[in-house]
Amino acid sequence: MSLVKLSIKGISYSQTQNGAYALILNEVDGDKKLPIVIGAFEAQSIAIALEKEIKPPRPLTHDLFKNFADRFDIAVKQVIIHKLVDGVFYSSIICERDKIEEIIDARTSDAIALALRFGAPIFTYKNILDKAGIFLNPNAAETNNEPQTVDDFLSHSENYANEMESNSSGDTYSKLSLNDLNDLLDGAVENEDYEKAAKIRDEISKRDL
């Protein structure tokens, strides 16, 4: 699968959904945007990294990680948004120390906050951009029925997640790989959706027989 390089277009705040932020990633060699819903703390950390003139009086969590990595000669080489499951993006941080490369799993918002501090490039796979990428301009919206604003996106994202939910229920679980089932199970437990978690666990148990 081919990788697509992304840049950070900015962060937008929803006027209708309290506490919801959208991090807008831009396809470097194209017009598609990849918006990702993030929390207020992550939005603040990314915004501070984007604004070079803002220096917090004490290190934020991501600044602490950067200071720790610098002290022990650990470099973040790149970040890859490598998977989209049930409306959730999964990312990996590619690190290097003493010419040995390591891959660390991370939340996408954390991975991007660190990529900014290390000056590391951000990538995703083309199939993820094709699936979740949108156009945030009026002309594209008129022709493709794509959302134009962050609030439109958040509504679009919620509908997308609901669609993923319905497509991943019942007999459809049997069509998913074991890795995808485990990812769905982790997400269900994190969201305290124990009814869904039980159904997924039943399907995983069948595979273990």
Short mmCIF file of C-alpha atoms in Angstrom, two decimals:
data_model
loop_
_atom_site.label_atom_id
_atom_site.label_comp_id
_atom_site.label_asym_id
_atom_site.label_seq_id
_atom_site.Cartn_x
_atom_site.Cartn_y
_atom_site.Cartn_z
CA MET A 1 0.00 0.00 0.00
CA SER A 2 1.30 3.44 -0.91
CA LEU A 3 1.89 6.10 1.72
CA VAL A 4 0.51 9.63 1.38
CA LYS A 5 2.27 12.53 3.10
CA LEU A 6 0.11 14.85 5.18
CA SER A 7 0.58 18.34 6.55
CA ILE A 8 -1.33 20.06 9.35
CA LYS A 9 -3.82 22.59 8.07
CA GLY A 10 -5.07 23.63 11.50
CA ILE A 11 -7.40 22.94 14.39
CA SER A 12 -11.05 23.97 14.45
CA TYR A 13 -13.53 24.11 17.30
CA SER A 14 -17.09 22.96 16.95
CA GLN A 15 -19.68 25.67 17.62
CA THR A 16 -22.40 23.10 18.29
CA GLN A 17 -20.66 20.23 20.09
CA ASN A 18 -19.09 21.33 23.36
CA GLY A 19 -15.44 20.37 23.79
CA ALA A 20 -15.10 18.85 20.30
CA TYR A 21 -12.11 19.80 18.17
CA ALA A 22 -11.15 18.66 14.70
CA LEU A 23 -7.52 18.40 13.64
CA ILE A 24 -7.44 18.97 9.89
CA LEU A 25 -4.67 17.17 8.03
CA ASN A 26 -4.04 18.11 4.42
CA GLU A 27 -2.87 15.83 1.62
CA VAL A 28 0.46 17.37 0.53
CA ASP A 29 0.10 16.47 -3.15
CA GLY A 30 -3.67 16.68 -3.43
CA ASP A 31 -6.87 18.38 -2.28
CA LYS A 32 -8.22 15.91 0.25
CA LYS A 33 -8.37 16.70 3.94
CA LEU A 34 -8.32 14.15 6.73
CA PRO A 35 -10.16 15.57 9.77
CA ILE A 36 -9.68 13.77 13.08
CA VAL A 37 -11.75 14.50 16.17
CA ILE A 38 -9.48 15.12 19.17
CA GLY A 39 -9.85 16.17 22.79
CA ALA A 40 -9.26 19.60 24.30
CA PHE A 41 -5.91 18.71 25.93
CA GLU A 42 -4.48 17.26 22.72
CA ALA A 43 -5.80 20.24 20.74
CA GLN A 44 -4.02 22.60 23.16
CA SER A 45 -0.77 20.64 22.95
CA ILE A 46 -0.81 20.60 19.14
CA ALA A 47 -1.74 24.29 18.96
CA ILE A 48 1.18 25.23 21.22
CA ALA A 49 3.56 23.22 19.05
CA LEU A 50 2.24 24.97 15.93
CA GLU A 51 2.68 28.41 17.51
CA LYS A 52 6.44 28.54 17.92
CA GLU A 53 6.30 31.78 19.91
CA ILE A 54 4.19 30.26 22.71
CA LYS A 55 6.29 28.77 25.49
CA PRO A 56 4.41 27.19 28.43
CA PRO A 57 6.04 27.95 31.80
CA ARG A 58 6.36 24.22 32.53
CA PRO A 59 6.70 21.33 30.05
CA LEU A 60 3.47 19.77 28.84
CA THR A 61 3.28 15.97 28.67
CA HIS A 62 4.43 15.89 25.04
CA ASP A 63 7.25 18.34 25.82
CA LEU A 64 8.34 16.06 28.65
CA PHE A 65 8.41 13.10 26.25
CA LYS A 66 10.53 15.18 23.83
CA ASN A 67 12.97 16.18 26.60
CA PHE A 68 13.19 12.56 27.77
CA ALA A 69 13.83 11.30 24.22
CA ASP A 70 16.48 13.96 23.58
CA ARG A 71 18.27 13.04 26.80
CA PHE A 72 18.52 9.41 25.74
CA ASP A 73 19.20 10.08 22.04
CA ILE A 74 15.86 8.76 20.80
CA ALA A 75 14.65 10.30 17.55
CA VAL A 76 11.12 10.19 16.14
CA LYS A 77 11.60 9.62 12.42
CA GLN A 78 7.99 9.59 11.23
CA VAL A 79 4.37 9.00 12.19
CA ILE A 80 2.07 6.72 10.20
CA ILE A 81 -1.72 6.68 10.54
CA HIS A 82 -1.94 3.05 9.58
CA LYS A 83 -5.47 1.86 10.33
CA LEU A 84 -9.08 3.00 10.56
CA VAL A 85 -11.41 0.69 12.49
CA ASP A 86 -14.93 1.50 13.66
CA GLY A 87 -14.33 5.20 13.02
CA VAL A 88 -11.13 5.25 15.12
CA PHE A 89 -7.70 6.10 13.64
CA TYR A 90 -4.68 4.07 14.78
CA SER A 91 -1.13 5.39 14.49
CA SER A 92 2.45 4.27 14.92
CA ILE A 93 5.49 6.32 15.90
CA ILE A 94 8.67 5.21 14.14
CA CYS A 95 11.60 5.83 16.49
CA GLU A 96 15.34 5.30 16.16
CA ARG A 97 18.14 4.94 18.71
CA ASP A 98 21.69 3.78 17.97
CA LYS A 99 20.53 3.07 14.39
CA ILE A 100 17.94 0.60 15.70
CA GLU A 101 14.37 1.30 14.61
CA GLU A 102 11.40 0.70 16.87
CA ILE A 103 7.66 1.03 16.18
CA ILE A 104 5.47 2.30 19.02
CA ASP A 105 1.68 2.24 19.02
CA ALA A 106 0.08 5.59 19.89
CA ARG A 107 -3.15 7.53 19.77
CA THR A 108 -3.17 9.63 16.62
CA SER A 109 -3.47 12.93 18.50
CA ASP A 110 -0.45 12.06 20.68
CA ALA A 111 1.55 10.86 17.69
CA ILE A 112 0.95 14.11 15.81
CA ALA A 113 1.74 16.25 18.86
CA LEU A 114 5.09 14.45 19.05
CA ALA A 115 5.71 14.60 15.30
CA LEU A 116 5.44 18.39 15.49
CA ARG A 117 7.97 18.59 18.32
CA PHE A 118 10.46 16.35 16.51
CA GLY A 119 9.88 17.84 13.07
CA ALA A 120 8.89 14.38 11.84
CA PRO A 121 6.73 13.82 8.73
CA ILE A 122 3.19 12.44 9.00
CA PHE A 123 1.86 9.79 6.60
CA THR A 124 -1.22 7.71 6.05
CA TYR A 125 -2.08 4.98 3.57
CA LYS A 126 -3.92 5.86 0.40
CA ASN A 127 -6.81 3.52 1.17
CA ILE A 128 -7.42 5.30 4.50
CA LEU A 129 -7.40 8.71 2.81
CA ASP A 130 -9.77 7.40 0.13
CA LYS A 131 -12.12 6.08 2.82
CA ALA A 132 -12.06 8.96 5.32
CA GLY A 133 -10.71 11.94 3.39
CA ILE A 134 -13.06 14.80 2.50
CA PHE A 135 -13.02 18.11 0.65
CA LEU A 136 -13.41 21.19 2.83
CA ASN A 137 -14.15 23.73 0.14
CA PRO A 138 -17.49 24.98 -1.25
CA ASN A 139 -16.97 23.83 -4.84
CA ALA A 140 -16.09 20.28 -3.82
CA ALA A 141 -19.00 20.21 -1.42
CA GLU A 142 -21.47 21.26 -4.11
CA THR A 143 -20.36 18.55 -6.48
CA ASN A 144 -19.55 15.75 -4.07
CA ASN A 145 -21.96 16.40 -1.21
CA GLU A 146 -19.01 16.51 1.18
CA PRO A 147 -19.10 18.47 4.47
CA GLN A 148 -17.82 22.07 4.27
CA THR A 149 -17.40 22.99 7.94
CA VAL A 150 -16.08 21.32 11.05
CA ASP A 151 -19.60 20.94 12.42
CA ASP A 152 -20.64 19.34 9.14
CA PHE A 153 -17.67 17.01 9.48
CA LEU A 154 -18.46 16.10 13.07
CA SER A 155 -21.99 15.20 12.02
CA HIS A 156 -20.59 13.33 9.01
CA SER A 157 -18.11 11.54 11.28
CA GLU A 158 -20.84 10.47 13.69
CA ASN A 159 -22.91 9.10 10.82
CA TYR A 160 -19.83 7.30 9.51
CA ALA A 161 -19.19 5.71 12.91
CA ASN A 162 -22.82 4.63 13.15
CA GLU A 163 -22.57 3.11 9.69
CA MET A 164 -19.41 1.27 10.72
CA GLU A 165 -21.22 0.07 13.83
CA SER A 166 -24.15 -1.32 11.85
CA ASN A 167 -21.84 -2.92 9.32
CA SER A 168 -19.85 -4.55 12.10
CA SER A 169 -22.74 -6.14 13.96
CA GLY A 170 -24.44 -9.51 13.83
CA ASP A 171 -23.20 -11.92 11.21
CA THR A 172 -20.79 -9.33 9.81
CA TYR A 173 -18.42 -9.94 12.75
CA SER A 174 -17.67 -13.30 11.19
CA LYS A 175 -16.22 -11.52 8.14
CA LEU A 176 -13.67 -9.53 10.18
CA SER A 177 -10.11 -10.64 10.91
CA LEU A 178 -9.05 -11.55 14.43
CA ASN A 179 -6.93 -8.39 14.64
CA ASP A 180 -9.89 -6.20 13.65
CA LEU A 181 -12.09 -7.97 16.20
CA ASN A 182 -9.57 -7.33 18.95
CA ASP A 183 -9.40 -3.64 17.95
CA LEU A 184 -13.19 -3.42 18.04
CA LEU A 185 -13.22 -5.14 21.42
CA ASP A 186 -10.70 -2.66 22.86
CA GLY A 187 -12.79 0.25 21.55
CA ALA A 188 -16.02 -1.18 22.98
CA VAL A 189 -14.48 -1.68 26.42
CA GLU A 190 -12.96 1.81 26.38
CA ASN A 191 -16.40 3.26 25.53
CA GLU A 192 -18.00 1.05 28.20
CA ASP A 193 -20.22 -0.56 25.57
CA TYR A 194 -20.19 -3.94 27.27
CA GLU A 195 -23.09 -5.37 25.27
CA LYS A 196 -21.14 -4.87 22.07
CA ALA A 197 -17.97 -6.14 23.75
CA ALA A 198 -19.76 -9.35 24.73
CA LYS A 199 -20.85 -9.98 21.11
CA ILE A 200 -17.32 -9.41 19.85
CA ARG A 201 -15.88 -11.66 22.57
CA ASP A 202 -18.32 -14.40 21.52
CA GLU A 203 -17.03 -14.17 17.94
CA ILE A 204 -13.40 -14.25 19.12
CA SER A 205 -14.16 -17.28 21.29
CA LYS A 206 -15.52 -19.11 18.24
CA ARG A 207 -12.17 -18.59 16.51
CA ASP A 208 -10.33 -20.08 19.49
CA LEU A 209 -12.29 -23.35 19.32
#
